[in-house]
Amino acid sequence: MVDIMAMTSAQRRAAQLAQLQAEQEQYDKAVIEAQEHAAFARCKAVEELYELLEVKKTRNDKDETKRAEKLVEAVGKLVDLVAQQDSTESTEQAPARVASVPDVERSEAYA
């Protein structure tokens, strides 16, 4: 290791710049690797959705826009279905919640 006190201010600045540049290169490399992993994970997730929702490939769809459009439609239908089920369950459960309160507690509270 070089003695920092024996270095001139220009040499110290040059050493700091070299260190910062090395750190920046490591950071840039880590970002690129993270982006590659994220892109792979997204592709894998989309492929799993295609399989799960049974969205098949089409012949004349080189960039898979039609397939992606079908996937978006299938997911939209699935979301609508879940929303309808949730709203149906909430309207069915609302009277049940009121009816589940025992009448004994109400009468004792007013006594």
mmCIF file with all atom_site columns, N, CA and C in Angstrom, residues 50-76:
data_model
loop_
_atom_site.group_PDB
_atom_site.id
_atom_site.type_symbol
_atom_site.label_atom_id
_atom_site.label_alt_id
_atom_site.label_comp_id
_atom_site.label_asym_id
_atom_site.label_entity_id
_atom_site.label_seq_id
_atom_site.pdbx_PDB_ins_code
_atom_site.Cartn_x
_atom_site.Cartn_y
_atom_site.Cartn_z
_atom_site.occupancy
_atom_site.B_iso_or_equiv
_atom_site.pdbx_formal_charge
_atom_site.auth_seq_id
_atom_site.auth_comp_id
_atom_site.auth_asym_id
_atom_site.auth_atom_id
_atom_site.pdbx_PDB_model_num
ATOM 1  N N  . TYR A 1 50 ? -48.569 -18.199 -20.028 1.00 0.00 ? 50 TYR A N  1
ATOM 2  C CA . TYR A 1 50 ? -49.056 -18.769 -21.285 1.00 0.00 ? 50 TYR A CA 1
ATOM 3  C C  . TYR A 1 50 ? -49.515 -20.211 -21.069 1.00 0.00 ? 50 TYR A C  1
ATOM 4  N N  . GLU A 1 51 ? -48.704 -20.983 -20.366 1.00 0.00 ? 51 GLU A N  1
ATOM 5  C CA . GLU A 1 51 ? -49.052 -22.385 -20.121 1.00 0.00 ? 51 GLU A CA 1
ATOM 6  C C  . GLU A 1 51 ? -50.269 -22.498 -19.211 1.00 0.00 ? 51 GLU A C  1
ATOM 7  N N  . LEU A 1 52 ? -50.269 -21.731 -18.130 1.00 0.00 ? 52 LEU A N  1
ATOM 8  C CA . LEU A 1 52 ? -51.348 -21.810 -17.150 1.00 0.00 ? 52 LEU A CA 1
ATOM 9  C C  . LEU A 1 52 ? -52.696 -21.430 -17.756 1.00 0.00 ? 52 LEU A C  1
ATOM 10 N N  . LEU A 1 53 ? -52.697 -20.369 -18.547 1.00 0.00 ? 53 LEU A N  1
ATOM 11 C CA . LEU A 1 53 ? -53.943 -19.886 -19.148 1.00 0.00 ? 53 LEU A CA 1
ATOM 12 C C  . LEU A 1 53 ? -54.187 -20.479 -20.535 1.00 0.00 ? 53 LEU A C  1
ATOM 13 N N  . GLU A 1 54 ? -53.313 -21.402 -20.935 1.00 0.00 ? 54 GLU A N  1
ATOM 14 C CA . GLU A 1 54 ? -53.441 -22.123 -22.205 1.00 0.00 ? 54 GLU A CA 1
ATOM 15 C C  . GLU A 1 54 ? -53.555 -21.187 -23.397 1.00 0.00 ? 54 GLU A C  1
ATOM 16 N N  . VAL A 1 55 ? -52.665 -20.207 -23.462 1.00 0.00 ? 55 VAL A N  1
ATOM 17 C CA . VAL A 1 55 ? -52.604 -19.296 -24.604 1.00 0.00 ? 55 VAL A CA 1
ATOM 18 C C  . VAL A 1 55 ? -51.591 -19.885 -25.578 1.00 0.00 ? 55 VAL A C  1
ATOM 19 N N  . LYS A 1 56 ? -52.076 -20.313 -26.726 1.00 0.00 ? 56 LYS A N  1
ATOM 20 C CA . LYS A 1 56 ? -51.243 -20.994 -27.722 1.00 0.00 ? 56 LYS A CA 1
ATOM 21 C C  . LYS A 1 56 ? -50.597 -19.995 -28.677 1.00 0.00 ? 56 LYS A C  1
ATOM 22 N N  . LYS A 1 57 ? -49.501 -20.430 -29.303 1.00 0.00 ? 57 LYS A N  1
ATOM 23 C CA . LYS A 1 57 ? -48.836 -19.624 -30.322 1.00 0.00 ? 57 LYS A CA 1
ATOM 24 C C  . LYS A 1 57 ? -49.682 -19.612 -31.589 1.00 0.00 ? 57 LYS A C  1
ATOM 25 N N  . THR A 1 58 ? -49.538 -18.534 -32.360 1.00 0.00 ? 58 THR A N  1
ATOM 26 C CA . THR A 1 58 ? -50.200 -18.466 -33.659 1.00 0.00 ? 58 THR A CA 1
ATOM 27 C C  . THR A 1 58 ? -49.139 -18.488 -34.744 1.00 0.00 ? 58 THR A C  1
ATOM 28 N N  . ARG A 1 59 ? -49.519 -18.910 -35.934 1.00 0.00 ? 59 ARG A N  1
ATOM 29 C CA . ARG A 1 59 ? -48.542 -19.116 -37.009 1.00 0.00 ? 59 ARG A CA 1
ATOM 30 C C  . ARG A 1 59 ? -47.856 -17.835 -37.467 1.00 0.00 ? 59 ARG A C  1
ATOM 31 N N  . ASN A 1 60 ? -48.618 -16.823 -37.802 1.00 0.00 ? 60 ASN A N  1
ATOM 32 C CA . ASN A 1 60 ? -48.067 -15.613 -38.419 1.00 0.00 ? 60 ASN A CA 1
ATOM 33 C C  . ASN A 1 60 ? -47.820 -14.513 -37.394 1.00 0.00 ? 60 ASN A C  1
ATOM 34 N N  . ASP A 1 61 ? -47.298 -14.880 -36.257 1.00 0.00 ? 61 ASP A N  1
ATOM 35 C CA . ASP A 1 61 ? -47.071 -13.908 -35.183 1.00 0.00 ? 61 ASP A CA 1
ATOM 36 C C  . ASP A 1 61 ? -45.599 -13.964 -34.780 1.00 0.00 ? 61 ASP A C  1
ATOM 37 N N  . LYS A 1 62 ? -44.749 -13.347 -35.608 1.00 0.00 ? 62 LYS A N  1
ATOM 38 C CA . LYS A 1 62 ? -43.306 -13.451 -35.397 1.00 0.00 ? 62 LYS A CA 1
ATOM 39 C C  . LYS A 1 62 ? -42.850 -12.791 -34.101 1.00 0.00 ? 62 LYS A C  1
ATOM 40 N N  . ASP A 1 63 ? -43.405 -11.636 -33.769 1.00 0.00 ? 63 ASP A N  1
ATOM 41 C CA . ASP A 1 63 ? -42.976 -10.939 -32.556 1.00 0.00 ? 63 ASP A CA 1
ATOM 42 C C  . ASP A 1 63 ? -43.893 -11.209 -31.365 1.00 0.00 ? 63 ASP A C  1
ATOM 43 N N  . GLU A 1 64 ? -44.818 -12.149 -31.537 1.00 0.00 ? 64 GLU A N  1
ATOM 44 C CA . GLU A 1 64 ? -45.722 -12.619 -30.482 1.00 0.00 ? 64 GLU A CA 1
ATOM 45 C C  . GLU A 1 64 ? -46.660 -11.540 -29.936 1.00 0.00 ? 64 GLU A C  1
ATOM 46 N N  . THR A 1 65 ? -46.983 -10.535 -30.746 1.00 0.00 ? 65 THR A N  1
ATOM 47 C CA . THR A 1 65 ? -47.918 -9.506  -30.276 1.00 0.00 ? 65 THR A CA 1
ATOM 48 C C  . THR A 1 65 ? -49.328 -10.058 -30.130 1.00 0.00 ? 65 THR A C  1
ATOM 49 N N  . LYS A 1 66 ? -49.730 -10.923 -31.054 1.00 0.00 ? 66 LYS A N  1
ATOM 50 C CA . LYS A 1 66 ? -51.073 -11.504 -30.958 1.00 0.00 ? 66 LYS A CA 1
ATOM 51 C C  . LYS A 1 66 ? -51.183 -12.396 -29.726 1.00 0.00 ? 66 LYS A C  1
ATOM 52 N N  . ARG A 1 67 ? -50.140 -13.164 -29.485 1.00 0.00 ? 67 ARG A N  1
ATOM 53 C CA . ARG A 1 67 ? -50.139 -14.046 -28.315 1.00 0.00 ? 67 ARG A CA 1
ATOM 54 C C  . ARG A 1 67 ? -50.163 -13.227 -27.030 1.00 0.00 ? 67 ARG A C  1
ATOM 55 N N  . ALA A 1 68 ? -49.388 -12.156 -26.997 1.00 0.00 ? 68 ALA A N  1
ATOM 56 C CA . ALA A 1 68 ? -49.378 -11.286 -25.817 1.00 0.00 ? 68 ALA A CA 1
ATOM 57 C C  . ALA A 1 68 ? -50.742 -10.632 -25.621 1.00 0.00 ? 68 ALA A C  1
ATOM 58 N N  . GLU A 1 69 ? -51.373 -10.247 -26.723 1.00 0.00 ? 69 GLU A N  1
ATOM 59 C CA . GLU A 1 69 ? -52.713 -9.656  -26.644 1.00 0.00 ? 69 GLU A CA 1
ATOM 60 C C  . GLU A 1 69 ? -53.711 -10.658 -26.065 1.00 0.00 ? 69 GLU A C  1
ATOM 61 N N  . LYS A 1 70 ? -53.615 -11.906 -26.510 1.00 0.00 ? 70 LYS A N  1
ATOM 62 C CA . LYS A 1 70 ? -54.494 -12.950 -25.972 1.00 0.00 ? 70 LYS A CA 1
ATOM 63 C C  . LYS A 1 70 ? -54.231 -13.171 -24.483 1.00 0.00 ? 70 LYS A C  1
ATOM 64 N N  . LEU A 1 71 ? -52.969 -13.086 -24.087 1.00 0.00 ? 71 LEU A N  1
ATOM 65 C CA . LEU A 1 71 ? -52.629 -13.255 -22.671 1.00 0.00 ? 71 LEU A CA 1
ATOM 66 C C  . LEU A 1 71 ? -53.232 -12.135 -21.838 1.00 0.00 ? 71 LEU A C  1
ATOM 67 N N  . VAL A 1 72 ? -53.135 -10.912 -22.329 1.00 0.00 ? 72 VAL A N  1
ATOM 68 C CA . VAL A 1 72 ? -53.711 -9.773  -21.610 1.00 0.00 ? 72 VAL A CA 1
ATOM 69 C C  . VAL A 1 72 ? -55.224 -9.935  -21.495 1.00 0.00 ? 72 VAL A C  1
ATOM 70 N N  . GLU A 1 73 ? -55.866 -10.375 -22.559 1.00 0.00 ? 73 GLU A N  1
ATOM 71 C CA . GLU A 1 73 ? -57.313 -10.604 -22.516 1.00 0.00 ? 73 GLU A CA 1
ATOM 72 C C  . GLU A 1 73 ? -57.669 -11.688 -21.504 1.00 0.00 ? 73 GLU A C  1
ATOM 73 N N  . ALA A 1 74 ? -56.896 -12.771 -21.488 1.00 0.00 ? 74 ALA A N  1
ATOM 74 C CA . ALA A 1 74 ? -57.168 -13.869 -20.556 1.00 0.00 ? 74 ALA A CA 1
ATOM 75 C C  . ALA A 1 74 ? -56.992 -13.421 -19.110 1.00 0.00 ? 74 ALA A C  1
ATOM 76 N N  . VAL A 1 75 ? -55.954 -12.647 -18.854 1.00 0.00 ? 75 VAL A N  1
ATOM 77 C CA . VAL A 1 75 ? -55.728 -12.140 -17.494 1.00 0.00 ? 75 VAL A CA 1
ATOM 78 C C  . VAL A 1 75 ? -56.836 -11.166 -17.116 1.00 0.00 ? 75 VAL A C  1
ATOM 79 N N  . GLY A 1 76 ? -57.265 -10.324 -18.050 1.00 0.00 ? 76 GLY A N  1
ATOM 80 C CA . GLY A 1 76 ? -58.367 -9.395  -17.784 1.00 0.00 ? 76 GLY A CA 1
ATOM 81 C C  . GLY A 1 76 ? -59.646 -10.124 -17.428 1.00 0.00 ? 76 GLY A C  1
#
